[in-house]
Amino acid sequence: MNRRTFLVTAGVGVTLSLSGCLDGSGGTGAPTDGFEETNGDGGMNPVGSGNVSLPVPKDDLNRGASKDAIPAIVSPKFGSDWSDVDATLDDGELVIGVELDGEARAYPLAVLNWHEIVNDQFDRPVLVTYCPLCGSAVVAERTVAGDTRTFGVSGYLWQSDLVMYDRESESLWSQVLATAIRGSLTGTQLDLLPSTTTSWGEWRESHPDTSVLLPPPVSDTVTGRQTRDYDRNPYLGYETSSRVGIGFNDDVDDRLHPKARVIGVAHGDKAVAYPLSTLSETPVVNDEVGGLPVVAAATVDGTLVAYDRRVDGSPITFDRESGTDVLTGDGSRWDLHTGRALDGPHEGATLARANDRSPMFWFAWADFFPETTIYSTE
């Protein structure tokens, strides 16, 4: 697995107030980390299409902020909208959408850009995370070995990605891999849960009964009721630039622009990235990844989705109703946003998501899945 060389000196080609790099006051984080030097037994741990040597050497971690300077949300509160809070949530704002056991919730990036982690509870303890530097959302169960864990932001970065810690063991976790990379739980993997990154308007239309995360001070953080300016994007301009993380790096897979949006599917020993640019020009893609039948597409508004196209064990080949977010296949019409069959012989059935992680920036997907191929219509 290729490693990045980071330059984390303040001001090296970076003028943004990156929440993965700066503490809540806008200054650089303290150099001390507050973590015990305890490691697991190490060894090789297979993840995705490559192997990651664990524990990750501490020299491979880069300090962007002090521990908890980016305060994770530990007591989230929800409402039907933001009408009663001192911030604006427009239909075009991006959210992480999660639906578990018939309950739908939206987590606005306007909040997660500043807090990165939400410790939530559905019918089980749930962890909702977002790394603004990688553009990656990962949702997982936060139960480890039968115990509920509470996660915070360590202030470290690895491969430009958020490094989390759990308060109970102080182990460090890679957000994209959802795996403990240092500490007593090294090698432990969280159970991933399906999620999507979409606009608030799209999510609310497809999930009319959804609730939405309310920003602090309504929701509490690990450090109390700390608030931020949730109407301001601290990453403005980052997603269109060529900068990667908080420092210059020569080791970037240049097959796509580093910030190209892709939805990645990994299965068996194969990984495929489906770029937004390709899916925006192709109504629907019927593909196979490591033996997994996949259907991938972009909604009219640009949300990337990928589903396992098997129903009752048999793969379906999908088409698309022109100009709509409706797929057709095997006599049924299917909602592209949810994967649910709207009518026909499969009415009520729901396609399983083929992607474990949300769409993210190309450089991040390629870093963690270096053997990935890129889907192309050519």
Short mmCIF file of C-alpha atoms in Angstrom, two decimals:
data_model
loop_
_atom_site.label_atom_id
_atom_site.label_comp_id
_atom_site.label_asym_id
_atom_site.label_seq_id
_atom_site.Cartn_x
_atom_site.Cartn_y
_atom_site.Cartn_z
CA MET A 1 0.00 0.00 0.00
CA ASN A 2 1.49 3.32 -0.98
CA ARG A 3 2.24 5.77 1.83
CA ARG A 4 1.99 9.51 1.67
CA THR A 5 4.67 11.93 2.77
CA PHE A 6 2.98 14.80 4.56
CA LEU A 7 4.07 18.38 5.11
CA VAL A 8 2.09 19.53 8.10
CA THR A 9 3.83 22.81 8.81
CA ALA A 10 1.19 25.52 9.10
CA GLY A 11 0.86 27.53 5.93
CA VAL A 12 2.46 25.10 3.46
CA GLY A 13 0.23 25.81 0.48
CA VAL A 14 -2.90 25.77 2.65
CA THR A 15 -4.90 28.78 3.69
CA LEU A 16 -8.16 27.05 4.55
CA SER A 17 -9.34 26.58 8.14
CA LEU A 18 -9.37 22.83 7.68
CA SER A 19 -11.15 21.16 10.56
CA GLY A 20 -8.93 18.12 10.20
CA CYS A 21 -5.93 20.37 10.75
CA LEU A 22 -6.88 23.17 13.09
CA ASP A 23 -8.39 23.32 16.50
CA GLY A 24 -11.73 24.92 17.29
CA SER A 25 -10.25 28.37 17.83
CA GLY A 26 -8.65 28.44 14.39
CA GLY A 27 -5.11 27.93 15.68
CA THR A 28 -2.87 24.95 15.25
CA GLY A 29 -3.36 22.09 17.66
CA ALA A 30 -0.99 21.37 20.51
CA PRO A 31 1.84 18.97 19.69
CA THR A 32 1.01 16.55 22.49
CA ASP A 33 -1.43 13.77 21.68
CA GLY A 34 -2.73 12.51 25.02
CA PHE A 35 -2.67 8.86 23.92
CA GLU A 36 -1.08 5.92 25.63
CA GLU A 37 1.68 4.16 23.68
CA THR A 38 -0.05 0.77 23.56
CA ASN A 39 -0.01 -1.31 20.40
CA GLY A 40 -1.52 -4.56 19.22
CA ASP A 41 0.45 -7.54 18.05
CA GLY A 42 0.77 -6.22 14.50
CA GLY A 43 0.96 -8.49 11.48
CA MET A 44 -0.81 -8.22 8.17
CA ASN A 45 -4.47 -7.40 8.03
CA PRO A 46 -6.25 -7.79 4.68
CA VAL A 47 -8.38 -4.77 3.83
CA GLY A 48 -10.00 -4.09 0.47
CA SER A 49 -7.82 -5.16 -2.43
CA GLY A 50 -4.50 -4.83 -0.63
CA ASN A 51 -2.80 -5.48 2.68
CA VAL A 52 -2.17 -2.91 5.39
CA SER A 53 0.61 -3.59 7.88
CA LEU A 54 -0.73 -3.14 11.40
CA PRO A 55 -0.18 -1.43 13.70
CA VAL A 56 0.46 1.63 11.56
CA PRO A 57 3.80 3.14 12.65
CA LYS A 58 3.31 6.33 14.61
CA ASP A 59 5.65 8.11 12.19
CA ASP A 60 3.03 7.48 9.47
CA LEU A 61 0.48 9.51 11.44
CA ASN A 62 0.43 13.26 11.08
CA ARG A 63 -0.75 15.65 13.74
CA GLY A 64 -3.30 18.11 12.40
CA ALA A 65 -4.92 19.19 15.67
CA SER A 66 -4.87 18.30 19.33
CA LYS A 67 -7.08 15.52 20.66
CA ASP A 68 -10.77 16.57 20.79
CA ALA A 69 -9.97 20.02 19.36
CA ILE A 70 -12.52 18.96 16.75
CA PRO A 71 -15.34 18.05 19.16
CA ALA A 72 -17.29 14.93 18.23
CA ILE A 73 -21.03 14.96 18.88
CA VAL A 74 -21.94 12.59 21.71
CA SER A 75 -25.56 13.52 22.38
CA PRO A 76 -27.26 14.23 19.04
CA LYS A 77 -30.69 15.82 18.82
CA PHE A 78 -32.98 15.73 15.80
CA GLY A 79 -35.87 17.70 14.32
CA SER A 80 -37.93 17.75 11.16
CA ASP A 81 -35.90 20.71 9.83
CA TRP A 82 -33.72 23.60 10.98
CA SER A 83 -36.49 26.14 11.34
CA ASP A 84 -35.82 26.55 15.07
CA VAL A 85 -32.02 26.81 14.98
CA ASP A 86 -29.72 29.71 14.21
CA ALA A 87 -28.46 28.32 10.90
CA THR A 88 -29.80 27.60 7.42
CA LEU A 89 -30.28 24.22 5.78
CA ASP A 90 -31.17 24.68 2.12
CA ASP A 91 -32.37 21.90 -0.17
CA GLY A 92 -29.03 21.88 -1.98
CA GLU A 93 -27.00 21.26 1.19
CA LEU A 94 -25.31 17.86 1.29
CA VAL A 95 -26.27 15.36 3.95
CA ILE A 96 -25.32 11.82 4.91
CA GLY A 97 -28.53 9.81 4.77
CA VAL A 98 -29.01 6.73 6.94
CA GLU A 99 -32.06 4.47 7.02
CA LEU A 100 -32.13 1.62 9.54
CA ASP A 101 -35.16 -0.54 10.31
CA GLY A 102 -37.52 1.95 8.70
CA GLU A 103 -36.14 5.04 10.49
CA ALA A 104 -34.44 7.69 8.34
CA ARG A 105 -32.06 10.40 9.55
CA ALA A 106 -30.00 13.03 7.77
CA TYR A 107 -26.65 14.36 8.99
CA PRO A 108 -25.78 17.66 7.27
CA LEU A 109 -22.19 18.20 6.16
CA ALA A 110 -22.67 21.75 7.41
CA VAL A 111 -22.36 20.18 10.88
CA LEU A 112 -19.98 17.33 10.11
CA ASN A 113 -17.46 19.65 8.43
CA TRP A 114 -16.90 21.02 11.95
CA HIS A 115 -17.43 17.91 14.12
CA GLU A 116 -16.64 14.91 11.86
CA ILE A 117 -18.15 12.28 14.21
CA VAL A 118 -21.65 11.66 15.57
CA ASN A 119 -22.19 8.98 18.22
CA ASP A 120 -25.83 8.06 17.64
CA GLN A 121 -28.35 5.42 18.65
CA PHE A 122 -30.96 3.73 16.45
CA ASP A 123 -32.01 0.26 17.53
CA ARG A 124 -28.26 -0.21 18.02
CA PRO A 125 -25.33 2.14 18.72
CA VAL A 126 -24.35 3.82 15.43
CA LEU A 127 -21.30 5.81 14.39
CA VAL A 128 -21.66 8.43 11.64
CA THR A 129 -18.40 9.90 10.37
CA TYR A 130 -17.24 12.31 7.69
CA CYS A 131 -13.72 13.29 6.68
CA PRO A 132 -13.79 16.64 4.85
CA LEU A 133 -10.26 16.13 3.51
CA CYS A 134 -11.22 12.87 1.75
CA GLY A 135 -14.88 13.69 1.15
CA SER A 136 -15.67 10.30 2.71
CA ALA A 137 -18.65 9.30 4.84
CA VAL A 138 -18.51 6.01 6.74
CA VAL A 139 -21.33 4.71 8.94
CA ALA A 140 -20.87 1.72 11.21
CA GLU A 141 -22.05 0.01 14.36
CA ARG A 142 -20.07 1.25 17.35
CA THR A 143 -20.29 -1.97 19.31
CA VAL A 144 -16.98 -3.79 19.67
CA ALA A 145 -16.77 -7.19 21.38
CA GLY A 146 -20.21 -6.61 22.87
CA ASP A 147 -19.32 -3.20 24.33
CA THR A 148 -20.59 0.17 23.10
CA ARG A 149 -17.76 2.51 22.18
CA THR A 150 -17.79 6.31 22.12
CA PHE A 151 -15.63 7.78 19.38
CA GLY A 152 -13.79 11.08 19.18
CA VAL A 153 -11.45 12.91 16.80
CA SER A 154 -7.83 12.10 17.61
CA GLY A 155 -6.42 15.02 15.64
CA TYR A 156 -4.21 12.64 13.67
CA LEU A 157 -4.40 12.07 9.92
CA TRP A 158 -3.39 8.92 8.08
CA GLN A 159 -3.39 8.94 4.27
CA SER A 160 -5.01 12.40 4.65
CA ASP A 161 -7.94 10.67 6.34
CA LEU A 162 -9.59 11.20 9.71
CA VAL A 163 -8.13 9.07 12.52
CA MET A 164 -10.67 8.40 15.24
CA TYR A 165 -10.18 7.06 18.75
CA ASP A 166 -12.52 5.24 21.08
CA ARG A 167 -12.65 6.61 24.61
CA GLU A 168 -12.82 3.19 26.25
CA SER A 169 -9.54 1.74 24.92
CA GLU A 170 -7.86 4.82 23.41
CA SER A 171 -7.19 2.79 20.27
CA LEU A 172 -6.79 4.73 17.03
CA TRP A 173 -9.06 3.93 14.07
CA SER A 174 -8.88 4.67 10.35
CA GLN A 175 -12.14 6.22 9.23
CA VAL A 176 -12.15 4.90 5.66
CA LEU A 177 -11.06 1.42 6.67
CA ALA A 178 -13.25 1.42 9.83
CA THR A 179 -10.39 -0.50 11.40
CA ALA A 180 -8.29 0.02 14.53
CA ILE A 181 -4.75 0.82 13.37
CA ARG A 182 -3.02 1.37 16.74
CA GLY A 183 -3.73 0.41 20.33
CA SER A 184 -5.11 -2.62 22.12
CA LEU A 185 -7.87 -3.15 19.51
CA THR A 186 -5.48 -3.09 16.52
CA GLY A 187 -6.94 -5.07 13.64
CA THR A 188 -10.54 -4.90 14.89
CA GLN A 189 -12.99 -3.87 12.17
CA LEU A 190 -16.31 -2.13 12.69
CA ASP A 191 -19.44 -3.52 11.04
CA LEU A 192 -20.34 -1.09 8.27
CA LEU A 193 -23.90 0.12 7.70
CA PRO A 194 -25.45 1.43 4.45
CA SER A 195 -25.54 5.17 3.88
CA THR A 196 -25.62 7.69 1.08
CA THR A 197 -24.38 11.23 0.50
CA THR A 198 -27.00 13.32 -1.22
CA SER A 199 -28.71 16.69 -1.03
CA TRP A 200 -31.14 17.54 1.75
CA GLY A 201 -33.84 18.13 -0.86
CA GLU A 202 -33.34 14.74 -2.52
CA TRP A 203 -33.16 12.90 0.80
CA ARG A 204 -36.29 14.58 2.16
CA GLU A 205 -38.22 13.87 -1.04
CA SER A 206 -37.34 10.16 -0.99
CA HIS A 207 -37.67 9.93 2.83
CA PRO A 208 -40.53 12.31 3.76
CA ASP A 209 -40.57 11.11 7.38
CA THR A 210 -36.88 11.75 7.92
CA SER A 211 -35.46 13.64 10.87
CA VAL A 212 -32.32 15.76 10.63
CA LEU A 213 -29.41 16.32 13.00
CA LEU A 214 -29.61 19.68 14.77
CA PRO A 215 -26.35 21.57 15.26
CA PRO A 216 -24.85 22.41 18.64
CA PRO A 217 -25.73 23.80 21.10
CA VAL A 218 -28.91 21.72 20.67
CA SER A 219 -26.73 18.64 20.18
CA ASP A 220 -23.95 18.19 22.74
CA THR A 221 -20.29 17.56 21.90
CA VAL A 222 -17.58 15.77 23.83
CA THR A 223 -16.33 19.11 25.10
CA GLY A 224 -19.73 20.60 25.92
CA ARG A 225 -21.94 22.92 23.94
CA GLN A 226 -19.34 24.28 21.59
CA THR A 227 -20.79 25.85 18.48
CA ARG A 228 -19.40 26.88 15.12
CA ASP A 229 -20.62 29.05 12.26
CA TYR A 230 -22.70 26.38 10.53
CA ASP A 231 -23.56 28.75 7.70
CA ARG A 232 -19.86 28.89 6.74
CA ASN A 233 -18.01 26.18 4.84
CA PRO A 234 -14.46 25.98 6.25
CA TYR A 235 -13.41 24.01 3.15
CA LEU A 236 -14.59 26.47 0.53
CA GLY A 237 -12.54 25.89 -2.62
CA TYR A 238 -10.84 22.71 -1.38
CA GLU A 239 -12.91 20.23 -3.38
CA THR A 240 -12.07 21.89 -6.70
CA SER A 241 -8.37 22.37 -6.00
CA SER A 242 -5.54 19.92 -6.65
CA ARG A 243 -4.42 20.06 -3.01
CA VAL A 244 -4.52 16.79 -1.15
CA GLY A 245 -5.03 16.96 2.61
CA ILE A 246 -2.94 19.53 4.43
CA GLY A 247 0.32 19.19 2.57
CA PHE A 248 1.90 18.77 -0.84
CA ASN A 249 2.30 15.21 -2.07
CA ASP A 250 3.94 13.74 -5.15
CA ASP A 251 2.45 10.26 -4.72
CA VAL A 252 -1.08 10.82 -6.05
CA ASP A 253 -2.73 8.47 -8.54
CA ASP A 254 -3.13 10.79 -11.52
CA ARG A 255 -5.56 8.70 -13.55
CA LEU A 256 -8.26 11.17 -12.44
CA HIS A 257 -8.24 14.62 -10.88
CA PRO A 258 -7.56 14.04 -7.16
CA LYS A 259 -10.92 15.56 -6.21
CA ALA A 260 -13.01 13.76 -8.83
CA ARG A 261 -16.04 12.26 -7.13
CA VAL A 262 -16.24 8.49 -7.40
CA ILE A 263 -18.38 5.77 -5.90
CA GLY A 264 -16.29 2.71 -5.21
CA VAL A 265 -17.31 -0.93 -5.04
CA ALA A 266 -14.94 -3.54 -3.60
CA HIS A 267 -15.76 -7.24 -3.62
CA GLY A 268 -13.52 -10.26 -3.36
CA ASP A 269 -10.13 -9.20 -4.66
CA LYS A 270 -11.50 -6.54 -7.03
CA ALA A 271 -12.29 -2.86 -6.66
CA VAL A 272 -13.88 -0.53 -9.21
CA ALA A 273 -14.34 3.24 -9.07
CA TYR A 274 -17.30 4.75 -10.94
CA PRO A 275 -16.65 8.47 -11.59
CA LEU A 276 -19.46 11.00 -11.41
CA SER A 277 -18.28 12.38 -14.76
CA THR A 278 -18.91 9.01 -16.42
CA LEU A 279 -22.18 8.19 -14.69
CA SER A 280 -23.54 11.65 -15.44
CA GLU A 281 -23.25 10.86 -19.15
CA THR A 282 -24.44 7.24 -18.94
CA PRO A 283 -28.06 6.53 -17.92
CA VAL A 284 -27.23 3.31 -16.08
CA VAL A 285 -24.28 0.91 -15.80
CA ASN A 286 -24.78 -2.83 -15.40
CA ASP A 287 -21.46 -4.27 -14.27
CA GLU A 288 -19.80 -6.99 -12.22
CA VAL A 289 -17.13 -6.54 -9.52
CA GLY A 290 -15.36 -9.64 -8.28
CA GLY A 291 -18.41 -11.75 -9.08
CA LEU A 292 -20.88 -9.24 -7.58
CA PRO A 293 -23.50 -7.99 -10.09
CA VAL A 294 -23.65 -4.19 -9.75
CA VAL A 295 -25.86 -1.45 -11.10
CA ALA A 296 -24.44 2.07 -10.79
CA ALA A 297 -25.88 5.44 -11.76
CA ALA A 298 -26.07 9.13 -10.91
CA THR A 299 -29.38 10.77 -10.06
CA VAL A 300 -30.58 13.77 -12.03
CA ASP A 301 -29.11 15.99 -9.30
CA GLY A 302 -25.79 14.14 -9.22
CA THR A 303 -26.06 11.72 -6.30
CA LEU A 304 -23.98 8.59 -6.93
CA VAL A 305 -25.55 5.21 -6.14
CA ALA A 306 -24.50 1.59 -6.58
CA TYR A 307 -26.64 -1.46 -5.83
CA ASP A 308 -26.30 -5.21 -5.85
CA ARG A 309 -28.57 -5.97 -8.81
CA ARG A 310 -29.55 -9.43 -7.64
CA VAL A 311 -33.14 -10.10 -6.57
CA ASP A 312 -33.87 -13.47 -5.01
CA GLY A 313 -30.40 -14.53 -6.05
CA SER A 314 -30.80 -13.71 -9.75
CA PRO A 315 -29.19 -10.65 -11.40
CA ILE A 316 -31.40 -8.13 -13.17
CA THR A 317 -30.29 -6.00 -16.12
CA PHE A 318 -31.58 -2.46 -15.66
CA ASP A 319 -32.58 0.32 -17.99
CA ARG A 320 -33.68 3.84 -17.08
CA GLU A 321 -36.69 5.96 -17.84
CA SER A 322 -35.31 8.94 -19.76
CA GLY A 323 -34.74 12.06 -17.69
CA THR A 324 -35.98 10.50 -14.44
CA ASP A 325 -34.62 8.80 -11.35
CA VAL A 326 -36.51 5.60 -12.13
CA LEU A 327 -34.87 2.36 -13.23
CA THR A 328 -36.71 -0.41 -15.04
CA GLY A 329 -35.88 -4.08 -14.75
CA ASP A 330 -37.60 -7.47 -14.85
CA GLY A 331 -41.07 -5.93 -15.13
CA SER A 332 -40.73 -3.49 -12.23
CA ARG A 333 -39.90 0.21 -11.87
CA TRP A 334 -37.27 1.01 -9.23
CA ASP A 335 -36.58 4.21 -7.28
CA LEU A 336 -32.95 5.12 -7.95
CA HIS A 337 -32.62 6.95 -4.64
CA THR A 338 -33.72 4.08 -2.42
CA GLY A 339 -33.39 0.96 -4.59
CA ARG A 340 -37.03 0.08 -3.88
CA ALA A 341 -39.30 -1.51 -6.48
CA LEU A 342 -42.29 0.76 -7.04
CA ASP A 343 -44.54 -1.69 -8.87
CA GLY A 344 -44.60 -4.90 -10.87
CA PRO A 345 -43.62 -8.38 -9.74
CA HIS A 346 -40.93 -7.10 -7.35
CA GLU A 347 -43.00 -4.32 -5.72
CA GLY A 348 -41.72 -3.64 -2.21
CA ALA A 349 -38.36 -5.36 -2.72
CA THR A 350 -35.25 -3.27 -2.04
CA LEU A 351 -31.85 -3.64 -3.66
CA ALA A 352 -28.90 -3.88 -1.26
CA ARG A 353 -26.22 -1.25 -1.61
CA ALA A 354 -23.08 -2.49 -3.33
CA ASN A 355 -20.84 0.19 -1.79
CA ASP A 356 -19.75 -0.05 1.84
CA ARG A 357 -18.54 3.55 1.88
CA SER A 358 -20.04 6.72 0.52
CA PRO A 359 -18.77 8.41 -2.63
CA MET A 360 -15.46 10.14 -1.95
CA PHE A 361 -12.62 11.96 -3.64
CA TRP A 362 -10.69 9.85 -6.14
CA PHE A 363 -7.35 10.26 -4.35
CA ALA A 364 -8.80 8.79 -1.15
CA TRP A 365 -10.36 5.78 -2.87
CA ALA A 366 -7.14 5.12 -4.79
CA ASP A 367 -5.05 5.41 -1.64
CA PHE A 368 -7.02 2.76 0.24
CA PHE A 369 -7.77 0.61 -2.82
CA PRO A 370 -4.58 1.09 -4.87
CA GLU A 371 -5.32 -1.78 -7.28
CA THR A 372 -8.69 -0.28 -8.24
CA THR A 373 -9.78 -0.04 -11.84
CA ILE A 374 -11.82 2.88 -13.17
CA TYR A 375 -15.04 2.15 -14.99
CA SER A 376 -15.12 3.61 -18.47
CA THR A 377 -17.55 3.38 -21.35
CA GLU A 378 -14.67 3.50 -23.84
#
